[in-house]
XYZ file of C-alpha atoms in Angstrom:
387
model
C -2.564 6.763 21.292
C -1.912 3.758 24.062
C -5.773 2.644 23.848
C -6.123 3.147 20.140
C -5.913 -0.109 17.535
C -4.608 1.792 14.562
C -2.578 4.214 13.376
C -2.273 5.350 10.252
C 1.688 6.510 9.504
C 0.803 8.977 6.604
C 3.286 10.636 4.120
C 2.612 13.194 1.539
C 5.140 11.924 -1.234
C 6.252 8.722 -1.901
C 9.609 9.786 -3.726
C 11.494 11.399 -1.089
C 14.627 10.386 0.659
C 13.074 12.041 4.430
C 10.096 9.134 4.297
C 11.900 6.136 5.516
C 13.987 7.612 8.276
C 10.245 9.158 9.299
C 8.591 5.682 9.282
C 11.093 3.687 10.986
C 11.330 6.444 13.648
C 7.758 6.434 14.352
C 7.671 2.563 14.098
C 9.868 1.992 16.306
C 7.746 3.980 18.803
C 4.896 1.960 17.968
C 6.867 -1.437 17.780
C 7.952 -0.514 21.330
C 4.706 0.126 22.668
C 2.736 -3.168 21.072
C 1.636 -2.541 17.511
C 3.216 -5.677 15.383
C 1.193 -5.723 12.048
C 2.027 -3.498 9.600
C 0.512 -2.534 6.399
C 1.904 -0.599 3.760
C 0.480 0.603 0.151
C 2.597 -1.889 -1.454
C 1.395 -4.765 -3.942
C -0.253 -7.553 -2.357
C 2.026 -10.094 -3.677
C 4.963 -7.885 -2.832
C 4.246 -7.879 0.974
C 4.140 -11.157 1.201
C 7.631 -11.881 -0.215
C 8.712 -9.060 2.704
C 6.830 -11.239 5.386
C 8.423 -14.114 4.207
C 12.067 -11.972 4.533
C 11.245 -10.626 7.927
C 10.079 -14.001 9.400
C 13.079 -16.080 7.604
C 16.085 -13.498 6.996
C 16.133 -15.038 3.460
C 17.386 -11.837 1.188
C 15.996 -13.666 -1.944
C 12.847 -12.447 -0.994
C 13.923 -9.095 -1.094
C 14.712 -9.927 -4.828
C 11.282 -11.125 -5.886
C 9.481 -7.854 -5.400
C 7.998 -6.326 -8.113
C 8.078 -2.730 -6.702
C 11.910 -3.228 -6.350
C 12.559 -4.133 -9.822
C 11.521 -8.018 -10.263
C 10.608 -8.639 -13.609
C 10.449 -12.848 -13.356
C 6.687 -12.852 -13.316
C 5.676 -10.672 -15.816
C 4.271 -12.159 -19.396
C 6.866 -12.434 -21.796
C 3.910 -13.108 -24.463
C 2.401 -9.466 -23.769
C 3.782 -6.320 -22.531
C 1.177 -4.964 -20.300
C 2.120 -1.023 -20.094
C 0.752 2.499 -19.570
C -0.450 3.883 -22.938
C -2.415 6.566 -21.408
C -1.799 9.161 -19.157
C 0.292 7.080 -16.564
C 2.276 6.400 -19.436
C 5.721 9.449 -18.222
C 4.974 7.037 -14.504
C 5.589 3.646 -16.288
C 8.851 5.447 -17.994
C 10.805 6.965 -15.351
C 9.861 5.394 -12.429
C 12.912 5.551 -10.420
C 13.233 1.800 -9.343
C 16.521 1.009 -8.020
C 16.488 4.543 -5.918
C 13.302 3.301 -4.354
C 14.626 -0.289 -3.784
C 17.295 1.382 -1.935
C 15.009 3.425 0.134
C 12.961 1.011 1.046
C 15.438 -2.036 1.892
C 16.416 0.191 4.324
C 13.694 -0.224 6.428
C 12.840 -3.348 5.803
C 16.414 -4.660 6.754
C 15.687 -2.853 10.275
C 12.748 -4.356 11.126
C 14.045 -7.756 10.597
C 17.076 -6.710 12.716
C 13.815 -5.207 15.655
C 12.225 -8.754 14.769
C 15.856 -10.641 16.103
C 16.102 -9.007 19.050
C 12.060 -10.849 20.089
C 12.596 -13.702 22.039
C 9.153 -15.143 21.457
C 7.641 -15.846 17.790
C 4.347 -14.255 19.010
C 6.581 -10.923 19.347
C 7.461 -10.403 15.982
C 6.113 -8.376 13.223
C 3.799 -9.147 10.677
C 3.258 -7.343 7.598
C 1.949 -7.354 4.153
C 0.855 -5.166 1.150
C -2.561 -3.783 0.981
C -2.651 -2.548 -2.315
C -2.957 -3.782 -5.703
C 0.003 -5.941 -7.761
C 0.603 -2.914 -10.453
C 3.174 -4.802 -12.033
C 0.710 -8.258 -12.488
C 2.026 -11.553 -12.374
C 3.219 -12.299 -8.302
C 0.216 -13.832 -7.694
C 0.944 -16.657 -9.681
C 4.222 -17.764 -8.022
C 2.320 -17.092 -4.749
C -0.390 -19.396 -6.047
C 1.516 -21.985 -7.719
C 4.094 -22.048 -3.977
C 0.600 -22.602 -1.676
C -0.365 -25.402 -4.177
C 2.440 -27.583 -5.100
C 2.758 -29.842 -2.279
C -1.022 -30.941 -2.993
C -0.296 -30.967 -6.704
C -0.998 -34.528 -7.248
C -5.272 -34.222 -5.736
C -7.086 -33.772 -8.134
C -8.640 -30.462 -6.788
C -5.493 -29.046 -6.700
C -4.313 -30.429 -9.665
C -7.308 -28.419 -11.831
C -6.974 -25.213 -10.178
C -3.267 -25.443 -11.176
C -4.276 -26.207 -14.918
C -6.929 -23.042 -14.825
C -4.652 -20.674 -13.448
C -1.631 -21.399 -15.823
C -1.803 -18.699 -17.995
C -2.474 -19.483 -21.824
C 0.290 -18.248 -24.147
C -1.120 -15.264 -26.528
C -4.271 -14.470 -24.211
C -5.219 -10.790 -24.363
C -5.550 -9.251 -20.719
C -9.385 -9.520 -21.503
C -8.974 -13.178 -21.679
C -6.898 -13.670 -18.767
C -9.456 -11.211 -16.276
C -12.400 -13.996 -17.755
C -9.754 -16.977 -17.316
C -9.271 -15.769 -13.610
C -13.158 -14.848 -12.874
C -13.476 -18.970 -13.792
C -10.719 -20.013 -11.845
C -12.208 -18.362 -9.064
C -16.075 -19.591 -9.667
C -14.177 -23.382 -9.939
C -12.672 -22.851 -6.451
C -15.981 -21.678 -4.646
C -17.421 -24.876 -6.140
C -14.785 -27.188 -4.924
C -13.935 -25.742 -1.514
C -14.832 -28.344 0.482
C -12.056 -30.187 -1.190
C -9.564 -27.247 -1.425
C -10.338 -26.577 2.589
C -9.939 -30.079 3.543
C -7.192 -30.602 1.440
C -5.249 -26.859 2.506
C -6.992 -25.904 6.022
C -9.488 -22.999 6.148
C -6.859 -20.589 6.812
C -4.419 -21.485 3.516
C -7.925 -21.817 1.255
C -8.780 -18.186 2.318
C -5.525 -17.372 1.291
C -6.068 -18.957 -1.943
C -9.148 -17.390 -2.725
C -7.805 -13.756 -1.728
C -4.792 -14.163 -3.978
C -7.267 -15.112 -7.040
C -9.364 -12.009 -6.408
C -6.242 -9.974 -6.367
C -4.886 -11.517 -9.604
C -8.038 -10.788 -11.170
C -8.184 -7.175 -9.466
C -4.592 -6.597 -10.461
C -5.520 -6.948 -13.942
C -8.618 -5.533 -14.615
C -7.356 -2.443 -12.484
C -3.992 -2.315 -14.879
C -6.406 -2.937 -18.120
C -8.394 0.479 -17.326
C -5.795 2.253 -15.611
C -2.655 1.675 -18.103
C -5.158 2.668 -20.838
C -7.002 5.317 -19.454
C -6.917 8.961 -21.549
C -8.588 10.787 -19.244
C -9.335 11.260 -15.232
C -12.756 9.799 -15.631
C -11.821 6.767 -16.843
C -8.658 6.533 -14.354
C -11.010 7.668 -11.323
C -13.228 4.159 -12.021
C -9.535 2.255 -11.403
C -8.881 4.345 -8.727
C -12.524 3.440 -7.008
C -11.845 -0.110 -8.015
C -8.186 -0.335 -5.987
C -9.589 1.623 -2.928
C -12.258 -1.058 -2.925
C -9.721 -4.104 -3.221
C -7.748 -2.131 -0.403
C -10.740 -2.538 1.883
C -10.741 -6.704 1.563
C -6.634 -6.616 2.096
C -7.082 -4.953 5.324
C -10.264 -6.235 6.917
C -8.212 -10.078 5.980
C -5.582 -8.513 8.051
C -7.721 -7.787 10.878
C -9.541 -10.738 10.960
C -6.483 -12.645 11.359
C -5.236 -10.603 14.517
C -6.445 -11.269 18.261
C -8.776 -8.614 19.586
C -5.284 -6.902 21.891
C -3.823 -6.853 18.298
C -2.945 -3.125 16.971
C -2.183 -2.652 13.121
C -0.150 0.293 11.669
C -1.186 1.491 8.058
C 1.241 3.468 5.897
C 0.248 5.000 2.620
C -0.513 8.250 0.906
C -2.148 10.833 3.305
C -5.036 11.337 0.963
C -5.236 7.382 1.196
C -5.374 7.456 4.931
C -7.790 10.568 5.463
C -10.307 9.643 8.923
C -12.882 11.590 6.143
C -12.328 12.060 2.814
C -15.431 14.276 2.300
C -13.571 17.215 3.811
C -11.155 17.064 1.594
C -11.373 19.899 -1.225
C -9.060 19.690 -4.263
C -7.732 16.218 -3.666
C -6.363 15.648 -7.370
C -7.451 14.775 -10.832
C -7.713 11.033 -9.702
C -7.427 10.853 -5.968
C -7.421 8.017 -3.950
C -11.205 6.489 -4.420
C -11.457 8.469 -7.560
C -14.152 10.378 -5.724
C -16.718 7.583 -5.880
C -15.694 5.261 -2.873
C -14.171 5.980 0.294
C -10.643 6.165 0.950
C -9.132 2.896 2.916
C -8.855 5.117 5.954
C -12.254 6.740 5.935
C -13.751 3.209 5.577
C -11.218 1.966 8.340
C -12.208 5.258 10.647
C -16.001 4.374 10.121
C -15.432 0.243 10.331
C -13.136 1.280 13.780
C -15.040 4.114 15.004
C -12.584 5.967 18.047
C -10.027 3.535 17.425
C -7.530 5.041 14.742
C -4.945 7.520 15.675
C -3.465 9.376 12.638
C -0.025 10.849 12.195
C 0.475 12.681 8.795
C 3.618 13.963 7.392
C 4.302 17.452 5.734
C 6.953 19.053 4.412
C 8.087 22.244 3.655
C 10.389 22.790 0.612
C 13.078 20.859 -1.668
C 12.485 18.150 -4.209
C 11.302 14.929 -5.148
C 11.891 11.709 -7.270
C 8.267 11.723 -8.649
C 8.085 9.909 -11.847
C 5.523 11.848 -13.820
C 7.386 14.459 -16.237
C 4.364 16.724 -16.769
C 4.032 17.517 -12.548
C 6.298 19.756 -10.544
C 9.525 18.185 -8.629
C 9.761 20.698 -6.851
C 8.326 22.009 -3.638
C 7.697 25.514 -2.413
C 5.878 26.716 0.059
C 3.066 29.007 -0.659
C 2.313 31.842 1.335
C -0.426 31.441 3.363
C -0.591 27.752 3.452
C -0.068 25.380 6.673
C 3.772 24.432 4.966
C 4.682 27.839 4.978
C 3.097 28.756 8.151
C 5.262 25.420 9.973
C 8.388 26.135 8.260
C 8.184 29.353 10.278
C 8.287 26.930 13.526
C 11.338 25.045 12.711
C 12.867 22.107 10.529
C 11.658 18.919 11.570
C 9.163 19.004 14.881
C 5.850 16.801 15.964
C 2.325 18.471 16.358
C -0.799 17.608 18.251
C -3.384 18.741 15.701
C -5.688 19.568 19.144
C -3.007 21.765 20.334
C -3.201 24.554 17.582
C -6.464 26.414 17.118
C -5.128 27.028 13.376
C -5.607 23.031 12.583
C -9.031 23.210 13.603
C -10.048 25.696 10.677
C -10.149 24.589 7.064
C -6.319 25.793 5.089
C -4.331 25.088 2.398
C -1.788 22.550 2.512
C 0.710 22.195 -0.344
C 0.913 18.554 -1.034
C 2.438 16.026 -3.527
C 3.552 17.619 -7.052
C 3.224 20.775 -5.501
C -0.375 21.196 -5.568
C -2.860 22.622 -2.818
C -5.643 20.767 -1.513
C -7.776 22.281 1.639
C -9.077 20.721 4.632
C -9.597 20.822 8.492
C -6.500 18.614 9.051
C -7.492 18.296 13.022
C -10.454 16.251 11.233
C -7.891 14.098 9.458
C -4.545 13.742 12.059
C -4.026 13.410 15.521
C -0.492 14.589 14.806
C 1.553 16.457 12.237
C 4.973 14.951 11.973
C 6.741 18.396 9.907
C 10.030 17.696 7.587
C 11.283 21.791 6.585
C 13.166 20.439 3.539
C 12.911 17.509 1.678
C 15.071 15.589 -1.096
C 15.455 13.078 -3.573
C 15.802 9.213 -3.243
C 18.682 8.246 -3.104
C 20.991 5.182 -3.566
């Protein structure tokens, strides 16, 4: 792992209470050992509010983030939900359970980022997905601009992002897609005016705005897994720009950590058989991790978690809650092992030949999962979120 750049932290479910003492044990590791940027499938707008935290300690950070509950930037013209068959998601989503969850280990790796002596020592990290609850990126926007309010370059951008009461989401994708054409046509002013660095900025938090909502448009709508599976190609894709903008930004020494879905962070996604209705690239575009494992080639070390039994806080009513581990399959064949234990993939014959692995909402997919992980990190029974 020591002379490898990136790791992807993989879990299989997003809803269980096992996840976060898993990640912080494993970043820790990493933390110890060099890695300091850290990505997570979060909303773009959402990681930066926990950058800001973990570089400033301000908790009011913690209280702008849209995965957590913030509802301050949403429309309050236009009620932009699931219809379609995200629509049991949208409903139950268990928020403040999640929040929970996940201030936990945000709080401790601003308490690892005190105990760094040096700035240059302390973590970075930010959200590489979309904003599925839309609106961030305008407070982001609006924060990067104000101080240059008064130029007239800045000035008009402001007016053509401000969003126009009683616009349809059709309207606002077309009044973003100009707001973006207007800033590639005045970014000599914009750069001079913000620095490179804070123009980039600008112009990746447009394309994410505009990404955000044409991705909630065809998902939240969507009656069927074709038309979700274009969304789902469509986020994969904007998850590609989010992390190569990470990248750029570090020094070549730098190492990243990505945490997500496994399916999301599969070194190949093409070996994967039965990956979902609507899995991760929708099956027309790579996954973030097999474009990240082909952009990196021999430089990503992947650590997926399994589990064995118990339950979950999935939101969608229709899927199962409830694990088990079929006979046969690699969970049932681990829970034979122990509890909780690492694996070297390399170090079982078994994980070098394709086999079912039960995975989120109890479903089996199959692949060679030595061709996907470097390392099985096992949890024998797993359990709700909890408060």
């Amino acid at each position: 792992m020591e002379n490898k750049r990136v790791v992807y932290l993989g879990e299989e479910d997003h809803w269980i209470h096992e996840k976060s003492d898993y990640r912080l044990m494993m970043l820790r590791y990493l933390i110890s050992r060099g890695w300091r940027y850290i990505g997570e499938e979060l909303g773009f707008s959402d990681g930066i509010r926990v950058e800001r935290y973990l570089e400033t300690g301000d908790g009011s950070y913690l209280e702008q983030i849209a995965a957590y509950g913030y509802e301050g930037a949403l429309r309050t013209d236009r009620v932009d939900k699931a219809t379609g068959i995200l629509k049991s998601s949208s409903e139950n989503y268990p928020v403040q359970k999640f929040k929970s969850e996940q201030l936990r280990l945000v709080r401790a790796l601003r308490e690892i980022n005190n105990s760094f002596t040096l700035n240059h020592d302390r973590i970075h990290y930010f959200g590489f997905d979309l904003d599925t609850l839309t609106g961030g990126g305008y407070e982001d926007i609006e924060g990067l601009l104000s101080t240059f309010k008064d130029e007239p370059a800045i000035s008009e951008i402001l007016a053509l992002t401000c969003r126009v009461h009683g616009e349809t989401a059709e309207d606002e994708i077309n009044r973003l897609r100009r707001v973006l054409e207007r800033a590639k046509v005045l970014k000599t002013s914009l750069s001079k005016l913000l620095g490179a660095e804070k123009y980039a900025a600008l112009q990746d938090w447009l394309m994410t705005l505009h990404d955000s909502f044409c991705f909630s448009l065809r998902a939240n709508s969507a009656v069927d897994y074709k038309e979700l599976c274009i969304a789902m190609a469509n986020r994969e894709e904007a998850m590609y720009r989010h992390v190569k903008a990470a990248l750029s930004k570090m020094k070549p020494n730098d190492k990243l950590v990505l945490m997500g879905h496994n399916r999301h962070l599969t070194k190949d996604i093409g070996m994967i058989k039965n990956a979902g209705a609507a899995p991760p690239g929708g099956y027309r575009v790579p996954t973030i991790g097999t474009y990240i494992n082909r952009l990196l080639p021999g430089q990503v070390f992947s650590i997926w978690q399994l589990h064995g039994c118990g339950r979950s806080s999935q939101p969608y009513t229709e899927l199962a809650s409830e694990y088990v581990s079929t006979k046969g399959s690699i969970n049932a064949i681990l829970s034979e092992v122990g509890s909780n234990f690492l694996l070297p993939t390399a170090e079982s014959t078994l994980l070098e030949k394709e086999t079912d692995i039960v995975g989120i909402y109890n479903a089996i997919y199959r692949t060679v999962i030595a061709k996907q992980a470097d390392v099985l990190f096992f949890i024998g029974q797993v359990s709700p979120l909890r408060l």
